[in-house]
Short mmCIF file of C-alpha atoms in Angstrom, two decimals:
data_model
loop_
_atom_site.label_atom_id
_atom_site.label_comp_id
_atom_site.label_asym_id
_atom_site.label_seq_id
_atom_site.Cartn_x
_atom_site.Cartn_y
_atom_site.Cartn_z
CA MET F 19 -11.69 6.83 -27.65
CA THR F 20 -15.43 7.29 -27.44
CA ALA F 21 -17.44 10.45 -26.96
CA ILE F 22 -17.20 12.20 -23.61
CA THR F 23 -19.63 10.94 -21.00
CA MET F 24 -20.30 11.95 -17.40
CA THR F 25 -17.22 12.06 -15.25
CA MET F 26 -16.52 9.55 -12.48
CA ARG F 27 -14.44 12.05 -10.51
CA GLY F 28 -16.06 12.85 -7.19
CA VAL F 29 -18.89 10.38 -7.73
CA PRO F 30 -20.01 8.73 -4.48
CA PRO F 31 -21.00 5.06 -4.47
CA ASP F 32 -24.26 4.09 -2.82
CA PRO F 33 -23.81 3.77 0.96
CA ARG F 34 -24.32 0.38 2.61
CA ASP F 35 -24.05 -1.07 6.10
CA MET F 36 -21.81 -3.94 4.99
CA VAL F 37 -19.45 -3.94 2.01
CA ARG F 38 -19.48 -7.29 0.22
CA VAL F 39 -16.15 -8.03 -1.39
CA GLY F 40 -14.99 -10.53 -4.00
CA PHE F 41 -11.43 -11.47 -4.90
CA ILE F 42 -9.82 -12.69 -8.12
CA GLY F 43 -6.29 -13.87 -7.44
CA VAL F 44 -5.66 -15.09 -3.89
CA GLY F 45 -2.44 -17.07 -4.29
CA GLY F 46 -0.07 -14.22 -3.42
CA ARG F 47 -0.76 -10.51 -3.09
CA GLY F 48 -4.52 -11.09 -3.00
CA ALA F 49 -4.22 -13.23 0.12
CA TYR F 50 -2.50 -10.35 1.95
CA LEU F 51 -5.15 -7.86 0.85
CA MET F 52 -7.89 -10.25 1.90
CA GLY F 53 -6.33 -10.41 5.36
CA ASP F 54 -6.92 -6.67 5.75
CA ILE F 55 -10.55 -7.00 4.70
CA LEU F 56 -11.11 -9.84 7.16
CA ALA F 57 -9.92 -7.52 9.95
CA MET F 58 -12.67 -4.96 9.19
CA PRO F 59 -16.06 -5.33 10.90
CA ASP F 60 -17.95 -3.51 8.14
CA ALA F 61 -16.75 -5.68 5.25
CA VAL F 62 -17.25 -9.34 4.36
CA VAL F 63 -15.54 -11.47 1.72
CA THR F 64 -18.30 -13.34 -0.09
CA ALA F 65 -16.53 -14.88 -3.10
CA VAL F 66 -12.95 -15.77 -4.07
CA CYS F 67 -11.36 -17.09 -7.23
CA ASP F 68 -7.95 -18.30 -8.29
CA ARG F 69 -6.62 -20.62 -10.98
CA ASN F 70 -5.10 -22.68 -8.18
CA GLU F 71 -7.78 -24.61 -6.28
CA ALA F 72 -5.48 -25.08 -3.28
CA ALA F 73 -5.11 -21.31 -2.91
CA VAL F 74 -8.90 -20.94 -2.92
CA ARG F 75 -9.30 -23.57 -0.22
CA GLN F 76 -6.61 -21.92 1.88
CA VAL F 77 -8.19 -18.46 1.95
CA ILE F 78 -11.67 -19.89 2.58
CA GLN F 79 -10.29 -21.65 5.63
CA ARG F 80 -8.52 -18.47 6.66
CA ALA F 81 -11.85 -16.62 6.67
CA VAL F 82 -13.48 -19.35 8.76
CA ASP F 83 -10.55 -19.32 11.20
CA ARG F 84 -11.08 -15.58 11.65
CA GLY F 85 -14.72 -16.18 12.58
CA LYS F 86 -16.05 -14.95 9.26
CA PRO F 87 -18.54 -16.68 6.92
CA ALA F 88 -16.94 -18.99 4.39
CA PRO F 89 -16.86 -17.23 1.01
CA GLN F 90 -17.89 -19.05 -2.14
CA GLY F 91 -14.88 -20.43 -3.97
CA PHE F 92 -14.20 -20.75 -7.69
CA SER F 93 -11.10 -22.05 -9.44
CA GLY F 94 -9.74 -22.88 -12.86
CA MET F 95 -9.18 -20.77 -15.95
CA GLU F 96 -12.85 -19.75 -16.24
CA GLY F 97 -13.60 -19.49 -12.54
CA TYR F 98 -13.75 -15.70 -12.68
CA GLU F 99 -16.85 -15.89 -14.91
CA TYR F 100 -18.75 -17.77 -12.19
CA LEU F 101 -17.48 -15.33 -9.56
CA LEU F 102 -18.69 -12.31 -11.54
CA ALA F 103 -22.19 -13.79 -11.62
CA GLN F 104 -22.37 -13.60 -7.82
CA ASP F 105 -23.96 -10.72 -5.90
CA PHE F 106 -21.38 -8.48 -4.22
CA ASP F 107 -20.31 -4.82 -4.28
CA LEU F 108 -16.57 -4.51 -4.79
CA LEU F 109 -14.12 -6.77 -6.60
CA TYR F 110 -10.42 -6.90 -5.77
CA ILE F 111 -8.17 -8.00 -8.65
CA ALA F 112 -4.70 -9.24 -7.69
CA THR F 113 -3.57 -11.24 -10.71
CA SER F 114 -0.71 -10.81 -13.19
CA TRP F 115 -0.32 -7.39 -14.82
CA GLN F 116 -1.41 -8.63 -18.23
CA SER F 117 -4.90 -9.53 -16.97
CA HIS F 118 -5.62 -6.49 -14.77
CA ALA F 119 -7.40 -4.36 -17.35
CA SER F 120 -9.41 -7.11 -19.05
CA LEU F 121 -10.68 -8.45 -15.72
CA ALA F 122 -11.51 -4.94 -14.49
CA VAL F 123 -13.50 -4.23 -17.65
CA ALA F 124 -15.37 -7.53 -17.34
CA ALA F 125 -16.17 -6.80 -13.69
CA MET F 126 -17.51 -3.33 -14.38
CA GLU F 127 -19.62 -4.72 -17.22
CA ALA F 128 -21.01 -7.20 -14.68
CA GLY F 129 -22.03 -4.34 -12.40
CA LYS F 130 -19.17 -4.52 -9.88
CA HIS F 131 -17.01 -1.72 -8.59
CA VAL F 132 -13.34 -2.62 -8.98
CA ALA F 133 -10.15 -2.31 -6.93
CA VAL F 134 -7.28 -3.44 -9.14
CA GLU F 135 -3.63 -4.00 -8.30
CA VAL F 136 -0.86 -1.93 -9.88
CA PRO F 137 -0.40 -1.15 -12.66
CA ALA F 138 -4.05 -1.07 -13.67
CA ALA F 139 -3.11 -1.30 -17.36
CA ILE F 140 0.02 -1.87 -19.47
CA THR F 141 -1.10 -0.39 -22.82
CA MET F 142 -2.67 2.90 -23.76
CA GLU F 143 -5.64 1.06 -25.22
CA GLU F 144 -6.25 -0.60 -21.87
CA CYS F 145 -6.01 2.75 -20.06
CA TRP F 146 -8.75 4.21 -22.24
CA GLN F 147 -10.86 1.04 -21.92
CA LEU F 148 -10.83 1.41 -18.14
CA VAL F 149 -11.88 5.06 -18.30
CA GLU F 150 -14.62 4.55 -20.87
CA THR F 151 -16.03 1.45 -19.19
CA SER F 152 -16.09 3.13 -15.77
CA GLU F 153 -17.89 6.17 -17.17
CA ARG F 154 -20.40 4.12 -19.15
CA THR F 155 -21.22 1.59 -16.42
CA ARG F 156 -21.03 4.17 -13.58
CA ARG F 157 -18.79 1.79 -11.67
CA HIS F 158 -15.60 2.88 -9.94
CA CYS F 159 -12.22 1.47 -10.95
CA VAL F 160 -9.73 2.21 -8.18
CA MET F 161 -6.09 1.25 -8.49
CA LEU F 162 -4.65 -0.15 -5.26
CA GLU F 163 -1.70 2.23 -4.97
CA ASN F 164 -0.72 1.51 -1.40
CA CYS F 165 2.30 3.86 -1.40
CA CYS F 166 -0.05 6.86 -1.35
CA TYR F 167 -0.80 5.82 2.23
CA GLY F 168 2.79 5.54 3.49
CA TYR F 169 3.47 7.35 6.75
CA TRP F 170 5.94 9.91 5.42
CA GLU F 171 4.07 10.31 2.15
CA MET F 172 0.84 11.31 3.89
CA MET F 173 2.59 13.61 6.34
CA VAL F 174 4.61 15.38 3.64
CA ILE F 175 1.57 15.74 1.38
CA ARG F 176 -0.19 17.56 4.23
CA MET F 177 2.82 19.83 4.65
CA ALA F 178 2.98 20.52 0.92
CA ARG F 179 -0.71 21.35 0.69
CA ALA F 180 -0.35 23.71 3.65
CA GLY F 181 2.39 25.60 1.82
CA LEU F 182 5.41 24.68 3.96
CA PHE F 183 7.52 23.99 0.87
CA GLY F 184 6.34 27.14 -0.89
CA THR F 185 5.61 27.00 -4.60
CA LEU F 186 6.23 23.41 -5.66
CA THR F 187 8.55 23.16 -8.66
CA HIS F 188 10.03 19.67 -8.75
CA ALA F 189 9.57 16.09 -7.52
CA GLU F 190 11.47 12.83 -7.86
CA CYS F 191 10.30 9.29 -7.26
CA ALA F 192 11.26 5.73 -8.09
CA TYR F 193 10.74 2.04 -7.85
CA ILE F 194 14.21 0.71 -7.08
CA HIS F 195 13.94 -2.84 -5.81
CA ASP F 196 16.31 -5.75 -6.44
CA LEU F 197 14.00 -8.48 -7.76
CA ARG F 198 16.55 -10.68 -9.55
CA SER F 199 16.11 -13.69 -7.28
CA MET F 200 12.31 -13.43 -7.59
CA PHE F 201 12.52 -13.30 -11.38
CA PHE F 202 14.50 -16.56 -11.42
CA ASP F 203 12.73 -18.35 -8.58
CA PRO F 204 12.96 -22.14 -9.12
CA SER F 205 9.17 -22.38 -9.37
CA ASP F 206 9.21 -19.67 -12.07
CA GLN F 207 5.90 -18.38 -10.76
CA HIS F 208 6.90 -14.82 -11.68
CA HIS F 209 7.63 -15.63 -15.30
CA TRP F 210 4.87 -13.21 -16.37
CA ARG F 211 6.73 -10.31 -14.77
CA ARG F 212 10.10 -11.30 -16.22
CA HIS F 213 8.41 -11.56 -19.61
CA GLN F 214 7.85 -7.80 -19.59
CA HIS F 215 11.63 -7.35 -19.63
CA ILE F 216 11.71 -9.41 -22.84
CA VAL F 217 9.07 -7.45 -24.77
CA ARG F 218 9.33 -3.89 -23.38
CA ASP F 219 11.93 -1.20 -22.71
CA GLY F 220 10.74 1.60 -20.46
CA ASN F 221 9.43 2.24 -16.97
CA LEU F 222 7.56 -1.00 -16.31
CA TYR F 223 6.27 -0.10 -12.84
CA PRO F 224 5.76 3.65 -12.36
CA THR F 225 2.84 3.95 -9.96
CA HIS F 226 4.46 3.26 -6.57
CA GLY F 227 6.63 6.33 -6.95
CA LEU F 228 4.32 8.50 -9.00
CA GLY F 229 1.12 8.09 -6.97
CA PRO F 230 2.20 10.01 -3.85
CA VAL F 231 3.98 12.64 -5.94
CA ALA F 232 0.84 13.15 -8.03
CA TRP F 233 -1.14 13.70 -4.84
CA ALA F 234 1.42 16.19 -3.52
CA LEU F 235 1.38 18.17 -6.79
CA ASP F 236 -2.41 17.92 -7.12
CA ILE F 237 -2.09 16.25 -10.51
CA GLY F 238 -5.51 15.70 -12.07
CA THR F 239 -7.09 18.69 -10.34
CA SER F 240 -5.07 21.92 -10.43
CA ASP F 241 -2.32 20.60 -12.70
CA GLU F 242 -1.83 17.94 -15.39
CA ILE F 243 1.12 16.05 -16.80
CA ASP F 244 1.78 17.52 -20.24
CA PHE F 245 4.53 15.37 -21.78
CA LEU F 246 7.41 13.07 -20.93
CA VAL F 247 10.78 12.02 -22.23
CA SER F 248 12.31 8.69 -21.29
CA VAL F 249 15.71 7.04 -21.64
CA SER F 250 16.91 3.57 -20.68
CA SER F 251 20.38 2.33 -19.85
CA ARG F 252 21.81 -0.82 -21.37
CA GLU F 253 20.60 -4.19 -20.14
CA ALA F 254 23.06 -6.18 -18.04
CA GLY F 255 21.63 -6.99 -14.62
CA LEU F 256 19.24 -9.81 -15.55
CA SER F 257 21.47 -11.50 -18.10
CA GLU F 258 24.55 -11.48 -15.85
CA TYR F 259 22.60 -12.69 -12.82
CA ARG F 260 21.10 -15.48 -14.92
CA ALA F 261 24.51 -16.52 -16.24
CA ARG F 262 25.83 -17.18 -12.75
CA SER F 263 22.60 -18.49 -11.17
CA LEU F 264 20.91 -20.96 -13.55
CA ALA F 265 21.88 -24.43 -14.62
CA ASN F 266 23.34 -24.75 -18.10
CA ASP F 267 20.26 -26.60 -19.36
CA ASP F 268 17.72 -24.13 -17.93
CA PRO F 269 15.50 -22.95 -20.82
CA ARG F 270 15.45 -19.42 -19.43
CA ARG F 271 19.04 -19.06 -20.62
CA ALA F 272 17.68 -18.64 -24.16
CA GLU F 273 15.76 -15.48 -23.27
CA THR F 274 16.88 -12.08 -24.56
CA TYR F 275 16.10 -9.10 -22.35
CA LEU F 276 15.17 -5.79 -23.94
CA CYS F 277 14.46 -3.59 -20.94
CA GLY F 278 17.38 -1.47 -19.75
CA ASP F 279 18.48 -1.85 -16.15
CA MET F 280 17.67 1.78 -15.33
CA ASN F 281 14.89 3.77 -16.92
CA LEU F 282 14.77 7.48 -16.29
CA SER F 283 11.60 9.34 -17.29
CA ILE F 284 11.17 13.11 -16.96
CA LEU F 285 7.62 14.43 -16.84
CA ARG F 286 6.68 18.09 -17.28
CA THR F 287 3.36 19.44 -16.09
CA ARG F 288 1.22 22.16 -17.60
CA LEU F 289 2.23 24.48 -14.74
CA GLY F 290 5.89 23.90 -15.65
CA ARG F 291 6.83 21.56 -12.81
CA THR F 292 9.10 18.57 -13.38
CA ILE F 293 8.86 15.01 -12.08
CA VAL F 294 11.65 12.45 -12.41
CA VAL F 295 10.53 8.80 -12.25
CA GLN F 296 13.13 6.01 -12.03
CA HIS F 297 12.73 2.26 -12.48
CA ASP F 298 15.41 -0.33 -11.67
CA VAL F 299 14.64 -3.85 -10.39
CA VAL F 300 17.86 -5.62 -11.40
CA THR F 301 20.69 -3.70 -9.70
CA PRO F 302 22.01 -4.91 -6.30
CA ARG F 303 21.25 -2.01 -3.97
CA PRO F 304 18.78 -1.17 -1.18
CA TYR F 305 15.10 -0.53 -1.80
CA ASP F 306 14.35 3.11 -2.59
CA ARG F 307 11.30 5.11 -3.74
CA ILE F 308 13.15 8.46 -3.33
CA PHE F 309 9.99 10.58 -2.76
CA LEU F 310 11.48 14.04 -3.15
CA ILE F 311 9.21 17.07 -3.00
CA ALA F 312 10.87 20.45 -3.57
CA GLY F 313 9.65 24.02 -3.64
CA THR F 314 10.66 27.61 -3.05
CA HIS F 315 10.66 27.21 0.76
CA GLY F 316 12.14 23.76 1.24
CA ALA F 317 12.21 20.09 0.43
CA PHE F 318 11.67 16.56 1.73
CA ARG F 319 13.59 13.48 0.63
CA ASP F 320 13.00 9.91 1.82
CA TYR F 321 15.22 6.79 2.23
CA PRO F 322 16.16 7.90 4.82
CA PRO F 323 13.53 10.58 5.57
CA ARG F 324 14.95 14.08 5.86
CA LEU F 325 13.54 17.59 5.71
CA PHE F 326 14.80 21.05 4.79
CA LEU F 327 12.89 24.26 5.47
CA ASP F 328 14.27 27.64 4.47
CA GLY F 329 15.40 29.56 7.55
CA LYS F 330 15.23 26.55 9.88
CA GLY F 331 18.44 25.08 11.28
CA SER F 332 21.75 25.05 9.41
CA HIS F 333 21.85 26.04 5.75
CA ASP F 334 23.85 22.90 4.93
CA GLU F 335 22.10 20.26 7.05
CA TRP F 336 18.82 18.40 6.87
CA LEU F 337 16.25 18.62 9.63
CA ASP F 338 14.84 15.56 11.40
CA PRO F 339 11.23 15.17 10.19
CA ASN F 340 10.42 13.26 13.38
CA ASP F 341 10.44 16.64 15.13
CA TYR F 342 7.45 17.66 12.99
CA LYS F 343 5.26 14.61 13.58
CA ALA F 344 3.24 16.13 16.41
CA GLU F 345 2.00 18.92 14.15
CA TRP F 346 1.88 17.27 10.74
CA GLU F 347 1.18 13.57 11.17
CA ASP F 348 -1.82 12.69 9.02
CA PRO F 349 -4.96 12.12 11.14
CA LEU F 350 -5.51 8.77 9.44
CA TRP F 351 -2.23 7.53 10.91
CA THR F 352 -3.02 9.11 14.27
CA GLN F 353 -6.40 7.38 14.44
CA GLN F 354 -5.70 4.08 12.68
CA GLY F 355 -1.92 3.73 12.81
CA GLU F 356 -1.80 1.18 15.63
CA ILE F 357 -4.25 -1.24 14.02
CA ALA F 358 -2.69 -0.61 10.61
CA ARG F 359 0.78 -1.58 11.77
CA ALA F 360 -0.61 -4.63 13.55
CA ASN F 361 -2.69 -5.94 10.63
CA GLY F 362 -1.39 -4.53 7.35
CA GLY F 363 1.67 -5.14 5.25
CA HIS F 364 4.32 -2.64 4.16
CA GLY F 365 4.41 -0.92 7.52
CA GLY F 366 0.65 -0.49 7.71
CA MET F 367 -0.02 1.43 4.50
CA ASP F 368 -1.78 -1.58 2.96
CA PHE F 369 -4.34 -1.61 5.74
CA LEU F 370 -4.95 2.14 5.55
CA MET F 371 -5.46 1.92 1.78
CA ASN F 372 -8.04 -0.83 2.21
CA TYR F 373 -9.63 0.86 5.22
CA ARG F 374 -10.15 4.11 3.28
CA LEU F 375 -11.65 2.24 0.32
CA ILE F 376 -14.06 0.19 2.43
CA GLN F 377 -15.14 3.30 4.36
CA ALA F 378 -15.86 5.11 1.09
CA PHE F 379 -18.18 2.34 -0.03
CA ARG F 380 -19.75 1.98 3.39
CA ASN F 381 -20.42 5.69 3.89
CA GLY F 382 -21.14 6.60 0.27
CA THR F 383 -18.23 9.02 -0.19
CA PRO F 384 -16.02 9.34 -3.30
CA PRO F 385 -12.94 7.10 -3.10
CA ASP F 386 -9.55 8.75 -2.66
CA MET F 387 -8.44 7.51 -6.09
CA ASP F 388 -10.52 7.01 -9.21
CA VAL F 389 -10.25 5.60 -12.71
CA TYR F 390 -8.52 8.73 -14.03
CA ASP F 391 -5.69 8.29 -11.52
CA ALA F 392 -5.48 4.60 -12.41
CA ALA F 393 -5.24 5.37 -16.12
CA LEU F 394 -2.82 8.30 -15.84
CA TRP F 395 -0.35 6.73 -13.42
CA SER F 396 -0.38 3.44 -15.33
CA ALA F 397 -0.02 5.21 -18.71
CA ILE F 398 3.46 6.44 -17.83
CA GLY F 399 4.63 2.86 -18.46
CA PRO F 400 3.61 2.44 -22.12
CA LEU F 401 4.30 6.13 -22.88
CA SER F 402 7.86 5.69 -21.60
CA ASP F 403 8.18 2.69 -23.94
CA GLN F 404 7.17 4.94 -26.84
CA SER F 405 9.69 7.62 -25.93
CA VAL F 406 12.57 5.16 -25.52
CA ALA F 407 11.77 3.56 -28.87
CA ALA F 408 11.86 7.03 -30.51
CA ARG F 409 15.34 7.90 -29.14
CA SER F 410 13.86 9.67 -26.13
CA ALA F 411 11.55 11.93 -28.11
CA PRO F 412 8.87 13.84 -26.17
CA VAL F 413 5.55 12.01 -25.90
CA THR F 414 2.28 13.78 -25.06
CA VAL F 415 0.50 12.51 -21.94
CA PRO F 416 -3.27 12.51 -22.51
CA ASP F 417 -5.76 14.06 -20.14
CA PHE F 418 -7.98 11.10 -19.37
CA GLN F 419 -10.61 13.49 -17.98
CA ARG F 420 -10.72 15.17 -21.43
CA ARG F 421 -10.93 18.68 -20.04
#
């Protein structure tokens, strides 16, 4: 960790009439993100890069088909170096987890602002590298945490900030998503993600759940995460699924999985609030991010969405949060919800995330998320690994703003 430099929190980028965007990684998630950018009149994709030349050709044609200028295309293992030499404002990185931090650092060193997919980093060293590079280069590094822009998340965060839940004391969140078939896809294109289950045991993917909760609890401003403890269950889901799904001669049968099926991490903040973060991608059950916010006057819990407010309705029954939309729907959804649902993935929250980021760079306003959020939310992953390895001992969570 280097000496403290000027903060990047609240720093506005220079305004511009048109935001010029580059992409590294357009074969999967990046192609979806690029679709959102192509739908925005005040942004233009000027350069794209992917190891797969066919993926580059496909997204270039997609831009042309949408009536946009054809971006420059680069491919191959070193294509990103040629892309970084081009003149544009903001780089989207949608590659494998292992390359997120190194590519983001290289981009900031090349003078680009960065929007990087989740998690932004998978080691503590990478988290600090992102912070220090952003501060030194004066370039933003924004993690693309789309779940912060979910419909219920944004509405409930407004309610929490207005005091409807009283003094906030507890939150729960998760990434529970059955990915077994993806991990053993015949093409094995997700081998890099399965590999994390071989070398790590902890919460491998914390940010989808933690991001909205951190916003609701004002983590990074009025409160900080102090420490965590983490425990993992035994591993069974991947190995049993593999045993009944793969051919006897498949080389993946020789793999040994370290990561427990369920990881449960408990975070305590400096104000004494608790956050439970779960991770399970190998158990057959419905998708769930939980998103529970609780305080002295009530609570909200998602999947399905339900609300409780002290003194409203029956003491033993949840309220229907749909009845509160007219008063508490976030203005961003009111104003942009229709186009978001029509153009963006994940129910429209992808589009709203990208829309807010592009508007920040167009208007010269600080982005909703910054490098400190990217580092903190990502750090829960490697810190949970440390706690699990130490028989669930408490692990201090650093303040990346060094206050």
